[in-house]
Coordinates of C-alpha atoms (C1' of nucleotides) in Angstrom, one line a residue:
Chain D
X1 CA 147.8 -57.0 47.2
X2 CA 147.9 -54.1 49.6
X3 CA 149.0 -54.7 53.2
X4 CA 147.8 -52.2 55.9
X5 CA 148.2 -52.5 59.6
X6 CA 145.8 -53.7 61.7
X7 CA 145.2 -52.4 64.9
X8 CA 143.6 -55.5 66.1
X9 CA 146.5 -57.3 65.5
X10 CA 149.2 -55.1 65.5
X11 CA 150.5 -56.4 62.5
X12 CA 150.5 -55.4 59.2
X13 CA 148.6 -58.2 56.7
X14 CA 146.8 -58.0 53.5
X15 CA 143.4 -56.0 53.2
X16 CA 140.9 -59.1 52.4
X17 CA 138.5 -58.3 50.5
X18 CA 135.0 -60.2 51.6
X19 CA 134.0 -59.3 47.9
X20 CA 137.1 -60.2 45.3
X21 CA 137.6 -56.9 43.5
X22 CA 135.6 -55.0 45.6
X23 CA 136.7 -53.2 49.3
X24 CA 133.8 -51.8 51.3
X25 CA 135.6 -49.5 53.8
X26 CA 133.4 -47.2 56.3
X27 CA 135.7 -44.0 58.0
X28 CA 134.6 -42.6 60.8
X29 CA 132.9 -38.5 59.7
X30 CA 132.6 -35.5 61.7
X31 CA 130.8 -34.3 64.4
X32 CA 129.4 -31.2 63.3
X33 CA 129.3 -28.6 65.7
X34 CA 132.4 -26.8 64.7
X35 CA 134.7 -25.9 62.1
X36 CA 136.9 -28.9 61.3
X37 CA 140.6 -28.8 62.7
X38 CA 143.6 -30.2 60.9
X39 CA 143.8 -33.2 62.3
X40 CA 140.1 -33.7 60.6
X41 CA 141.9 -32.4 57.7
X42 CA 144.4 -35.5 58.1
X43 CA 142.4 -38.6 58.9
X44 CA 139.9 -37.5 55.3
X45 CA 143.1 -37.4 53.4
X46 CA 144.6 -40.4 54.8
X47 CA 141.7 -42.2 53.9
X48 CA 141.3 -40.5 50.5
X49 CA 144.7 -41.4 49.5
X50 CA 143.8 -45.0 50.7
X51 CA 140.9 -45.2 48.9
X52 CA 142.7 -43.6 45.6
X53 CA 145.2 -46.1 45.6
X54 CA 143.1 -48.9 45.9
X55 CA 140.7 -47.1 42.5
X56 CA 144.5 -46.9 40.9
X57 CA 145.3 -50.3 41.3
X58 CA 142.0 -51.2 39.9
X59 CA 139.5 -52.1 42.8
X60 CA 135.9 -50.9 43.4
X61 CA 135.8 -49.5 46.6
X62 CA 132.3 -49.0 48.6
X63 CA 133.5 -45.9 50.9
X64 CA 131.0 -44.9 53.9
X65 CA 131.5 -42.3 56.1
X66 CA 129.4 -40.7 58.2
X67 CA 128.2 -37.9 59.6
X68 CA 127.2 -37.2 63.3
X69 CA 124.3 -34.6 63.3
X70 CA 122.8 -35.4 66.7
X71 CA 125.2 -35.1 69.7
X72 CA 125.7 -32.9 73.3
X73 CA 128.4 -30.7 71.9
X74 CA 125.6 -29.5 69.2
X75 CA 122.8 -29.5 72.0
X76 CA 125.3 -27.4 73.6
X77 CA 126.0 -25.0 70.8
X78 CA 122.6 -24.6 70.0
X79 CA 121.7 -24.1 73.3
X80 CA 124.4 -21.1 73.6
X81 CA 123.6 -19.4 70.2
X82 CA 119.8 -19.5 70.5
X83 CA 119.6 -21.3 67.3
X84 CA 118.1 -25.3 66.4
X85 CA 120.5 -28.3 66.4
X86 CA 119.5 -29.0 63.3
X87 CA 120.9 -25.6 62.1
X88 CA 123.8 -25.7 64.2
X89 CA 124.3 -29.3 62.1
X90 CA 123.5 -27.8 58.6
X91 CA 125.6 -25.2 58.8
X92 CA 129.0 -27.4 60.4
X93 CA 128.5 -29.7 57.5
X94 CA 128.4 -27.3 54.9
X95 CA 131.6 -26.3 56.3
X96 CA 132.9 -29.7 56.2
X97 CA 132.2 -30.2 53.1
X98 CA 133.5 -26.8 51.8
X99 CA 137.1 -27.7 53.5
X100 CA 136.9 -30.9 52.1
X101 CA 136.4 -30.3 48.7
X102 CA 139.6 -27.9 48.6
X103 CA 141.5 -30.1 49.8
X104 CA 140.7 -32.2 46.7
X105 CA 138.9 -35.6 49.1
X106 CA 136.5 -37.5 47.6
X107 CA 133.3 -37.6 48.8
X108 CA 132.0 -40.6 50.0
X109 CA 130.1 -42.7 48.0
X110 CA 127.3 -43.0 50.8
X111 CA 127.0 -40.3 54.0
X112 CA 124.7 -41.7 56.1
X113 CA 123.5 -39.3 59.0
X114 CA 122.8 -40.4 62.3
X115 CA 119.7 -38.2 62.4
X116 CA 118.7 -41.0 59.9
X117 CA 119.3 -43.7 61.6
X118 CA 117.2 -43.1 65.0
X119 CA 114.8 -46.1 64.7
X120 CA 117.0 -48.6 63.6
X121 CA 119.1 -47.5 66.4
X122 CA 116.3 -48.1 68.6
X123 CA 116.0 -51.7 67.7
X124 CA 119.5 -52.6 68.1
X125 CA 119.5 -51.0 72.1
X126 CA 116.4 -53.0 72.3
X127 CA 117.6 -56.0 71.3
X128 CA 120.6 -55.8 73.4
X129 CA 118.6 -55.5 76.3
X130 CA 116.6 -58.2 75.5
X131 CA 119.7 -60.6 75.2
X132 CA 120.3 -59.4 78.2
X133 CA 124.1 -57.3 77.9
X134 CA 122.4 -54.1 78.1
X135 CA 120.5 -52.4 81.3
X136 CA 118.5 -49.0 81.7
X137 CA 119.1 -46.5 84.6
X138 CA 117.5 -43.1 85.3
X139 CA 119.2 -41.7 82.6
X140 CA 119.5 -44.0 79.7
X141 CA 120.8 -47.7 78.2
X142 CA 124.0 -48.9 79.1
X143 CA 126.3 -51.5 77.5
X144 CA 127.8 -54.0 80.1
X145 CA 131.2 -54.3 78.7
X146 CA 132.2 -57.4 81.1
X147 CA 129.8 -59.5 78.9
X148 CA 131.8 -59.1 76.1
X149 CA 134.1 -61.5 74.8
X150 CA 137.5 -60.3 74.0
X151 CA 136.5 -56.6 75.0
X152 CA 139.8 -54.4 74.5
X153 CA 141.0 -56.1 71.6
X154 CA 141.8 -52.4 69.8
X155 CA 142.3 -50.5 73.0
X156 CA 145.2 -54.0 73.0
X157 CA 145.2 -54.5 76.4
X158 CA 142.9 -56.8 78.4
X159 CA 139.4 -55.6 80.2
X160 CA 141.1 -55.8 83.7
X161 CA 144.1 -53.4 82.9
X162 CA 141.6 -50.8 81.3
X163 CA 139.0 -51.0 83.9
X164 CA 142.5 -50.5 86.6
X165 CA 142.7 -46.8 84.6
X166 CA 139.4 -45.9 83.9
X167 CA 138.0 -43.0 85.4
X168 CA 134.9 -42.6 87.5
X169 CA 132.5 -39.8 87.4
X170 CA 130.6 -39.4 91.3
X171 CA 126.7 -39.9 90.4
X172 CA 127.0 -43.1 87.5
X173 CA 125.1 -45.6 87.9
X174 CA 126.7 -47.6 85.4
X175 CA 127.6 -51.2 86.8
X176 CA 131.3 -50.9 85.5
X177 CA 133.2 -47.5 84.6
X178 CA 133.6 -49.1 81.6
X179 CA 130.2 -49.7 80.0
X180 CA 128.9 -46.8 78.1
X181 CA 125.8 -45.3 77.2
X182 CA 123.5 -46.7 74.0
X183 CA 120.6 -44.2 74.6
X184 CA 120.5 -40.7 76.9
X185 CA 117.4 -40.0 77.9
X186 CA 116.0 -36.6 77.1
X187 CA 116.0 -33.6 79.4
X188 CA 113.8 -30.7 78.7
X189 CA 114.4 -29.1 75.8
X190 CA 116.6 -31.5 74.2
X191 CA 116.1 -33.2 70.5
X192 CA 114.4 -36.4 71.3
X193 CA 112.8 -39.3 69.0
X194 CA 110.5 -42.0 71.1
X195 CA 112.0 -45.3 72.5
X196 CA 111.0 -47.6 75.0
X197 CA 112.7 -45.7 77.6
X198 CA 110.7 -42.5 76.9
X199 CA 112.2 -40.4 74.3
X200 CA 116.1 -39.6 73.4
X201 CA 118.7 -39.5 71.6
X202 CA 121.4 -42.3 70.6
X203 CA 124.8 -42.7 72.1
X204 CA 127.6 -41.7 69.8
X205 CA 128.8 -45.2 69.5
X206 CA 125.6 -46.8 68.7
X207 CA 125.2 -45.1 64.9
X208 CA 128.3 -46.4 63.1
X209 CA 127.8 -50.0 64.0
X210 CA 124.0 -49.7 62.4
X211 CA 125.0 -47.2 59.7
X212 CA 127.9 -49.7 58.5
X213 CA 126.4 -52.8 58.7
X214 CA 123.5 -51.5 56.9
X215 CA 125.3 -50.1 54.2
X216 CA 128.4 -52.1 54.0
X217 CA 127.2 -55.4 55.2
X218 CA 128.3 -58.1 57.6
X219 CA 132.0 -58.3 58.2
X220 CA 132.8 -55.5 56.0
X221 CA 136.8 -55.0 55.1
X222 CA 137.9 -51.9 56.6
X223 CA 137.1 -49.5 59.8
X224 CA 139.4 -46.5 60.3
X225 CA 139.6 -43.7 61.6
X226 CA 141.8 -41.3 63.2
X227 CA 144.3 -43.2 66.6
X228 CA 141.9 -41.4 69.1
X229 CA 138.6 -43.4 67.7
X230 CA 140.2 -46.9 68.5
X231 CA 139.0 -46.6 72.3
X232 CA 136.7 -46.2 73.3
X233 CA 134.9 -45.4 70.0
X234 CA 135.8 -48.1 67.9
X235 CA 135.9 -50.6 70.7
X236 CA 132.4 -50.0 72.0
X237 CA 131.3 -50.2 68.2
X238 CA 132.4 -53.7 68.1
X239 CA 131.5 -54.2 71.7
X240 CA 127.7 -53.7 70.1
X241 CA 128.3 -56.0 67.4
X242 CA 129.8 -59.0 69.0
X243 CA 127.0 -58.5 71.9
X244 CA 124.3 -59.2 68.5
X245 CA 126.1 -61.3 67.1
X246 CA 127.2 -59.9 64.0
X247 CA 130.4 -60.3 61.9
X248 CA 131.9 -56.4 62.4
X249 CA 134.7 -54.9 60.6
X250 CA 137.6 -57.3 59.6
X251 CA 140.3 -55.3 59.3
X252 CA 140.9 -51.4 61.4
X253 CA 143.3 -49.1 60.4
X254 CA 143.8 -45.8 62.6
X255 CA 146.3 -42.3 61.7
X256 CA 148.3 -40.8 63.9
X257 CA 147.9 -36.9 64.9
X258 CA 148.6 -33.9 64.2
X259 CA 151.1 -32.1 66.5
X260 CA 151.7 -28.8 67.6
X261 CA 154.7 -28.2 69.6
X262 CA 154.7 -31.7 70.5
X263 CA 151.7 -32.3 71.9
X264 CA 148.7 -33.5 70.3
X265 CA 146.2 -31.3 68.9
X266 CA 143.0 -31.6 70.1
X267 CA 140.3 -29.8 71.0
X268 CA 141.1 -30.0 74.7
X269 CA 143.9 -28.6 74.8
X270 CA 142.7 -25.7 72.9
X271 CA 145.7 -25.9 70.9
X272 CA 144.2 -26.3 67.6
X273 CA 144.0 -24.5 64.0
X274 CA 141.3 -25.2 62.2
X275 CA 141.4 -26.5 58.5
X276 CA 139.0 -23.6 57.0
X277 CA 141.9 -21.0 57.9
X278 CA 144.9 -23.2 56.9
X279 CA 143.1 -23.4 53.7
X280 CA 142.5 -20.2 53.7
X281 CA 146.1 -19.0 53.5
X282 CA 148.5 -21.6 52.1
X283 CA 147.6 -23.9 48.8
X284 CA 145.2 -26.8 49.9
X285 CA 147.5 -29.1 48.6
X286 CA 150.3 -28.5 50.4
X287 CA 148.9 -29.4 53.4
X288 CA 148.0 -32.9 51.0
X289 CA 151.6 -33.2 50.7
X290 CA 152.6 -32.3 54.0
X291 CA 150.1 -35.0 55.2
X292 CA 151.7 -37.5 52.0
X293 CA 155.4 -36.8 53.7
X294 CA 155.0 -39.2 56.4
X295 CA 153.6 -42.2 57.6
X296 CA 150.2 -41.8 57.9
X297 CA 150.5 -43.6 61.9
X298 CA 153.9 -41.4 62.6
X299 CA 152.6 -38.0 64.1
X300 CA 152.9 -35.3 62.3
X301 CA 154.0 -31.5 63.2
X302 CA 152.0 -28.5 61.3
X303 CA 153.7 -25.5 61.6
X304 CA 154.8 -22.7 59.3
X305 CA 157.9 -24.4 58.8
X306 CA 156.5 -27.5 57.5
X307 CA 154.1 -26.3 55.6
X308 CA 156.2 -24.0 53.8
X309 CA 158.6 -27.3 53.2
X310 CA 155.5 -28.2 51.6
X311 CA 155.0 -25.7 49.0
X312 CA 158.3 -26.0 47.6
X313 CA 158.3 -29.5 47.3
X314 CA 155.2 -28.7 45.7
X315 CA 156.5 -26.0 43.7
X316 CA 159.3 -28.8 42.2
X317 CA 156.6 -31.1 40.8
X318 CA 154.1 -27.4 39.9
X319 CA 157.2 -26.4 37.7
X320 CA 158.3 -30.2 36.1
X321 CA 154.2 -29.3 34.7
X322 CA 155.1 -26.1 33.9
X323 CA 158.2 -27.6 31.8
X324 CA 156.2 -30.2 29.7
X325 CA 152.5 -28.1 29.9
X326 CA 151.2 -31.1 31.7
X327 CA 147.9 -31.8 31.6
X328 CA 145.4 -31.8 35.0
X329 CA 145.4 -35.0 35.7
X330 CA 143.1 -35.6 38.3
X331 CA 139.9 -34.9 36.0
X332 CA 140.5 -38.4 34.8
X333 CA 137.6 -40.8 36.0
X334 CA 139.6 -41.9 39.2
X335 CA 139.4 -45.7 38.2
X336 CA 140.4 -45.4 34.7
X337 CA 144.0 -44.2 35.3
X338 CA 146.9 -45.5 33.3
X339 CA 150.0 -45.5 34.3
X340 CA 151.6 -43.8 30.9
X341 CA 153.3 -45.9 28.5
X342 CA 153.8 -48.9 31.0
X343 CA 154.4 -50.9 28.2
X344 CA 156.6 -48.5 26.2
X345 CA 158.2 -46.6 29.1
X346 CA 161.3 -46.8 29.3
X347 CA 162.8 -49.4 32.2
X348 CA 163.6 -46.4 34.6
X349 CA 159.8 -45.4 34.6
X350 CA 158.7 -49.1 35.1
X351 CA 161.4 -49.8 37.7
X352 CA 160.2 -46.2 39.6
X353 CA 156.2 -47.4 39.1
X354 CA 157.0 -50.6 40.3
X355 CA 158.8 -48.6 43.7
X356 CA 155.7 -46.6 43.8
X357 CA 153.7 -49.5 43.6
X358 CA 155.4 -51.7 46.1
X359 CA 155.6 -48.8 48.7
X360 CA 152.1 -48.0 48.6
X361 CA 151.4 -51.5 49.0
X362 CA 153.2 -52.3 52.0
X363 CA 151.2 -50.6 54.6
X364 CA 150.5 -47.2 52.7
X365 CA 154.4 -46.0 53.0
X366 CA 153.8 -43.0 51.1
X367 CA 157.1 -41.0 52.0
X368 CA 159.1 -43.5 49.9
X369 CA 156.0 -43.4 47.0
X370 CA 157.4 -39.7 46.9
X371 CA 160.9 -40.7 46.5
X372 CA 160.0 -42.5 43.4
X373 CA 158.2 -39.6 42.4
X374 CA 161.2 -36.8 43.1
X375 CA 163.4 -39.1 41.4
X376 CA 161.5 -39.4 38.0
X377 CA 161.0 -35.8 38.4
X378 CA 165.0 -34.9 38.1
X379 CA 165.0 -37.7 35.1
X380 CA 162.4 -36.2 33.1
X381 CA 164.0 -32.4 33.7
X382 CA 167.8 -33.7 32.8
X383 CA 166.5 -36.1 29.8
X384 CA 164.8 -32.9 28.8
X385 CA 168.2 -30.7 29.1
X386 CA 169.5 -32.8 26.8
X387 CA 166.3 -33.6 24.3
X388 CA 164.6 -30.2 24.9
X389 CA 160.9 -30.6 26.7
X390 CA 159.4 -32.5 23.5
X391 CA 161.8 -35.2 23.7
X392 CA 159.3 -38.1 23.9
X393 CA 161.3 -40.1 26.6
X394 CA 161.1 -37.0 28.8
X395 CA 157.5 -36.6 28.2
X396 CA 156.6 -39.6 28.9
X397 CA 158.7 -39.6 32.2
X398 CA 156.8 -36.6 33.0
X399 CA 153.7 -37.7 32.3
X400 CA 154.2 -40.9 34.6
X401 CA 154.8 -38.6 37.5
X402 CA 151.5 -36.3 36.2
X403 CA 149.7 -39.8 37.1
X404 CA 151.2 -40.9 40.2
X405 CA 150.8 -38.1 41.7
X406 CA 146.8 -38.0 40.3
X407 CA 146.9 -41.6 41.7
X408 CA 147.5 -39.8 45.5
X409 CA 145.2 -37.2 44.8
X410 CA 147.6 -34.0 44.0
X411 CA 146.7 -32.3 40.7
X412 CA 149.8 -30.5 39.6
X413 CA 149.8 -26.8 38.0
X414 CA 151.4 -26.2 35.0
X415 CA 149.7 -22.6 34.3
X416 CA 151.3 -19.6 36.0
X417 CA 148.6 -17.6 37.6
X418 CA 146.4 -14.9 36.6
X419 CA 148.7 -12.2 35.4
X420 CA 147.6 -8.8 35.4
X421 CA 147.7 -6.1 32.2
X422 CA 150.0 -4.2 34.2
X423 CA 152.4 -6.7 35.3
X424 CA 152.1 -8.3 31.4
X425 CA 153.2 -5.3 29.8
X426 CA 156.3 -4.4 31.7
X427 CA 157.4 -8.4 30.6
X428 CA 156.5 -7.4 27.7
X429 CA 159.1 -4.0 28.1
X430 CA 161.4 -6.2 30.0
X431 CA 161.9 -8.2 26.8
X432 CA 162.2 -5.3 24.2
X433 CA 164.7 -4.6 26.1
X434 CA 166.5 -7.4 26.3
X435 CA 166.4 -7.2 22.2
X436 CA 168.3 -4.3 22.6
X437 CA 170.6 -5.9 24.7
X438 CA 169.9 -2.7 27.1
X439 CA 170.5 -5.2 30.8
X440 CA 170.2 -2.4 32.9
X441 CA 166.9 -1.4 31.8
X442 CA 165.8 -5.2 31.5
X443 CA 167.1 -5.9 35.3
X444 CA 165.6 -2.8 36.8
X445 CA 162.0 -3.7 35.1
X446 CA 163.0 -7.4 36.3
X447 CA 163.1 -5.7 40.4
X448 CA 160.4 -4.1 40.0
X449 CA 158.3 -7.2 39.2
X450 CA 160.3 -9.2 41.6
X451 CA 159.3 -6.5 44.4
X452 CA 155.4 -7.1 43.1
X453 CA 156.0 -10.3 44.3
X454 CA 156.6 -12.0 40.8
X455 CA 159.1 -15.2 40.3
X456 CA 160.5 -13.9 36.9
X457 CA 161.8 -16.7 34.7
X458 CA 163.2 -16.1 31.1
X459 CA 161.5 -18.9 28.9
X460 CA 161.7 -19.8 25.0
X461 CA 159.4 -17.5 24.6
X462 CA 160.9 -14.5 26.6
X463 CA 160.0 -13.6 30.5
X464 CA 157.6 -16.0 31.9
X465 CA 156.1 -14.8 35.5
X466 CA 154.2 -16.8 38.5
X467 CA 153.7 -15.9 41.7
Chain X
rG1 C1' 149.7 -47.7 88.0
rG2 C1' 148.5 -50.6 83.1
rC3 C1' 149.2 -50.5 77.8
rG4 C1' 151.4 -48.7 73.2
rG5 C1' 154.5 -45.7 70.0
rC6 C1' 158.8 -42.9 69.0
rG7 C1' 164.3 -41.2 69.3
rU8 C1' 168.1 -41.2 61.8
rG9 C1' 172.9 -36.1 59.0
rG10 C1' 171.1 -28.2 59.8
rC11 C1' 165.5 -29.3 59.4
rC12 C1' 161.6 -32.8 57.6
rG13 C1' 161.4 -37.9 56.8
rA14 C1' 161.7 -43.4 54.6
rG15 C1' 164.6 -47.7 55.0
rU16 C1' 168.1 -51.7 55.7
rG17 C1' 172.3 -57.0 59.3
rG18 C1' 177.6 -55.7 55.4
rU19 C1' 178.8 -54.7 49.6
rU20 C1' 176.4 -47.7 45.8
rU21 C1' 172.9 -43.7 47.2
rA22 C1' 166.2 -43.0 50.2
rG23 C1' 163.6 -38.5 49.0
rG24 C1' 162.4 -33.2 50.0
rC25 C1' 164.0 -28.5 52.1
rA26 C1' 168.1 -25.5 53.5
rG27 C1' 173.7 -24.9 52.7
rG28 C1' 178.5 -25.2 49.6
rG29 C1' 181.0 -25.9 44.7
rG30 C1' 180.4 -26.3 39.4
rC31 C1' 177.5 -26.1 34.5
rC32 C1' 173.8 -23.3 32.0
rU33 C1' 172.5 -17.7 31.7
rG34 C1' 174.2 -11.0 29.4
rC35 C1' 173.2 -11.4 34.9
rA36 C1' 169.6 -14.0 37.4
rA37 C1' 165.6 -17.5 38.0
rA38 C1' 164.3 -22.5 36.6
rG39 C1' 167.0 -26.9 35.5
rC40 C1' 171.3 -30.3 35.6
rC41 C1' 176.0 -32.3 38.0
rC42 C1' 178.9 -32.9 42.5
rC43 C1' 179.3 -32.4 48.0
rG44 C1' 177.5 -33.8 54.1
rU45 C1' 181.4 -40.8 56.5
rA46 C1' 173.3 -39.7 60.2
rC47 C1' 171.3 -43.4 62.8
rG48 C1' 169.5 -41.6 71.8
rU49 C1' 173.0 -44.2 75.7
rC50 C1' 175.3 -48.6 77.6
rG51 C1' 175.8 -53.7 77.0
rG52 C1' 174.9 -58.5 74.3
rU53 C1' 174.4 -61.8 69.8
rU54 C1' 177.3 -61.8 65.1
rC55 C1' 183.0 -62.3 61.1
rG56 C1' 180.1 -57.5 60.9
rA57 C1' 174.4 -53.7 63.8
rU58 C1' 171.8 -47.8 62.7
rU59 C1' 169.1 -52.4 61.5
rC60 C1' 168.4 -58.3 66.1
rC61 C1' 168.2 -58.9 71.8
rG62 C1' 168.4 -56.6 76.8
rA63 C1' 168.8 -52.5 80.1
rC64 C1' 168.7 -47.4 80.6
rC65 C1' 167.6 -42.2 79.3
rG66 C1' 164.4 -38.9 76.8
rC67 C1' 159.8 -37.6 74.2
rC68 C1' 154.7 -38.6 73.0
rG69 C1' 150.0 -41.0 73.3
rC70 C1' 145.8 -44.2 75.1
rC71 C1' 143.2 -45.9 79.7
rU72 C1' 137.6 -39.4 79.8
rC73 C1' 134.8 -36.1 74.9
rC74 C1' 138.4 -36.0 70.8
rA75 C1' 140.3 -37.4 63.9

RNA sequence: GGCGGCGUGGCCGAGUGGUUUAGGCAGGGGCCUGCAAAGCCCCGUACGUCGGUUCGAUUCCGACCGCCGCCUCCA
């Protein structure tokens, strides 16, 4: 039974499932209205590798995550670029989508859009004024946050204590600083749908509560998203819920961030790098790793340093496929993994399952699922020393990391890269002359390829080159 | 001001009241190799500071120092 942290406890505890068998989780999607940044890039593979692990071990899982297509930062964008919001939205999300696929994230089973959503939005702002917990001012709906019972449960501190911080803009006319806005009231020129306020748009925190529980159903298993979402996002989500009286999300689970220099990235601070170029120059899964090499609530620093760290541990399990011409594994249909040979394995490939198995389970520790890993790669390469890369205990030690690592979502590469006619022929020279036992010749063809930026390797079969 | 998190060997980063090590990267030595590369073997007595509890603490408790975050849009 996996165990996860729980941000409303601040404990770790078993995922419950309302359904046995079954996990409905709903992650909190982007607002599209820029190019995603990495710490996007984190909290969707976070959540992929949660929701891989759970298909590994054998669960359905009903994953919802949505995306925000109606919001000021896009009024704002398409404001400034002459364009709709609805293209402004389009095109973000294509770009989502485009980063997420390389990074190898699953999509969602359902992507509900708040765009979608309007009317039944409507309703539930209605409804909450009618019991009473909501009020209208000049410019829109507002939650009153005092009639709430056990508001800042995920913020963890109590109602008095948060409302001793919060900030005041001049101008609300909000009752508390804390109470936040269900509907905004159109100005000119702004996207609008009808309500009985006159028309608008939905407040940000209104669409996940509706979207969730219509998809996902009353008290659902698991809300997540990144840290930053637990207040006042996640918070005034629930806030909604409890206020019409409906059994929310039983379980939260948020990531920690993406640092740079120390300091969180955000979009603030203006210290951000955005996914589409990190994917653009380094291997996608690298950053999968990277993300994998921590504890997914322990910050995390990107930098070229780390990164790079990344690609060569990535390059360790790349070549361990390169050694036994492993197969892709993560074409497989994601439930119907098998761990290889559990039954015939040998005890050291049960006894490093049963560490991956146990570490993944207790609260997602993936940095120690990757020890398990690394070790059965340096098994499989010395049994192999000794057996030769056929020898069926070093296979099948090599295959059980092929599937572990599929079971976190990193394919592993056993092919070399493309390698061009040029580049092919002077191997090709470089091993005729090695027949002649001519090493000069042999070693200046070798720097040659080196300085094309070629790994040369001599194989079975002669020189073998990657880049 | 309130609340929360963190401080592990050159770097990244798990974990644990003591008996044998996380793991990765980098570095050193050896094996293999024509030489390399890849791979294998061996190597580093690390746990912020000061106290306390204990037979024994990096691991529990307290204080302190330092760093980070939330209380505002934010993954």
């Amino acid at each position: 039974m996996l165990r996860l942290h729980d941000t409303a406890t601040g404990t770790v505890h078993p995922l419950v499932q309302r359904d046995a068998g079954r996990v409905s989780i709903y992650v909190c999607g982007p607002t599209v209205y820029d190019l995603p940044h990495l710490g996007h890039g984190r909290y969707a593979l976070v959540f992929d590798v949660l929701r891989r692990f759970l298909l590994f071990s054998g669960l359905e899982v009903h994953y919802v995550s949505n995306v925000t297509d109606v919001d000021d930062h896009i009024i704002d964008r398409a404001a400034a670029e002459e364009r709709t919001e609805a293209d402004v939205a389009a095109e973000y999300e294509a770009r989502w989508w485009e980063a997420m696929d390389a990074l190898g994230v699953l999509r969602p089973d359902d992507t509900p859009h708040a765009t979608g959503y309007v009317a039944d939005m409507v309703s539930l702002v209605a409804g909450l004024q009618g019991r009473g917990v909501a009020y209208e001012t000049s410019d829109g709906v507002y939650l009153s946050v005092d009639r709430i019972a056990g508001y800042g449960l995920l913020a963890r501190q109590p109602l008095e204590s948060l409302r001793a911080g919060a900030r005041v803009a001049a101008g609300e006319e909000k009752r508390s600083p804390l109470d936040f806005v269900l509907w905004k009231k159109a100005k000119p020129g702004e996207p609008s749908w009808p309500s009985p306020w006159g028309p608008g748009r939905p407040g940000w925190h209104t669409e996940c509560v509706v979207m969730s529980l219509d998809l996902l159903g009353d008290g659902f298993d698991l809300h997540g998203g990144g840290q930053d979402l637990a207040f006042p996002h996640h918070e005034n989500e629930r806030a909604q819920a409890v206020a019409d009286g409906r059994d929310f999300a039983h379980h939260w689970m948020h990531n920690g961030w993406v640092m740079v220099g120390g300091e969180k990235m955000s979009k603030s601070l203006g210290n951000f790098t955005s996914l589409t170029d990190l994917l653009g120059r380094r291997d996608p899964r690298a950053y999968r790793l990277l993300v994998l090499r921590s504890h997914y609530r322990s910050p995390i620093e990107v930098t070229d340093v780390t990164v790079s760290d990344a690609e060569k541990g990535l390059e360790r399990l790349d070549g361990l496929a390169r050694r036994f011409a492993l197969p892709d594994v993560l074409d497989a249909a994601p439930g119907g993994f098998v761990v290889a040979g559990t039954g015939a394995a040998t005890d050291a490939d049960a006894d490093a399952v049963a560490r991956f198995n146990e570490a993944m389970e207790e609260d997602l520790d993936t940095p120690s699922a990757l020890a398990a890993i690394f070790e059965l790669v340096s098994r499989a390469h010395s049994v192999a020393d000794g057996g030769g890369p056929r020898d069926p205990a070093a296979v099948r030690t090599a295959g059980t990391v092929a599937v572990l690592c599929g079971a976190l979502g990193l394919p592993l590469r056993a092919g070399t890269g493309e390698v061009d006619d040029a580049s092919a022929s002077l191997a090709a020279e470089r091993d005729q002359a090695r027949r002649e036992r001519d090493w000069d010749r042999a070693d200046a063809i070798r720097d040659r390829l080196v300085a094309g930026g070629w790994t040369v390797e001599d194989g079975p079969q002669g020189t073998v080159l990657r880049r």
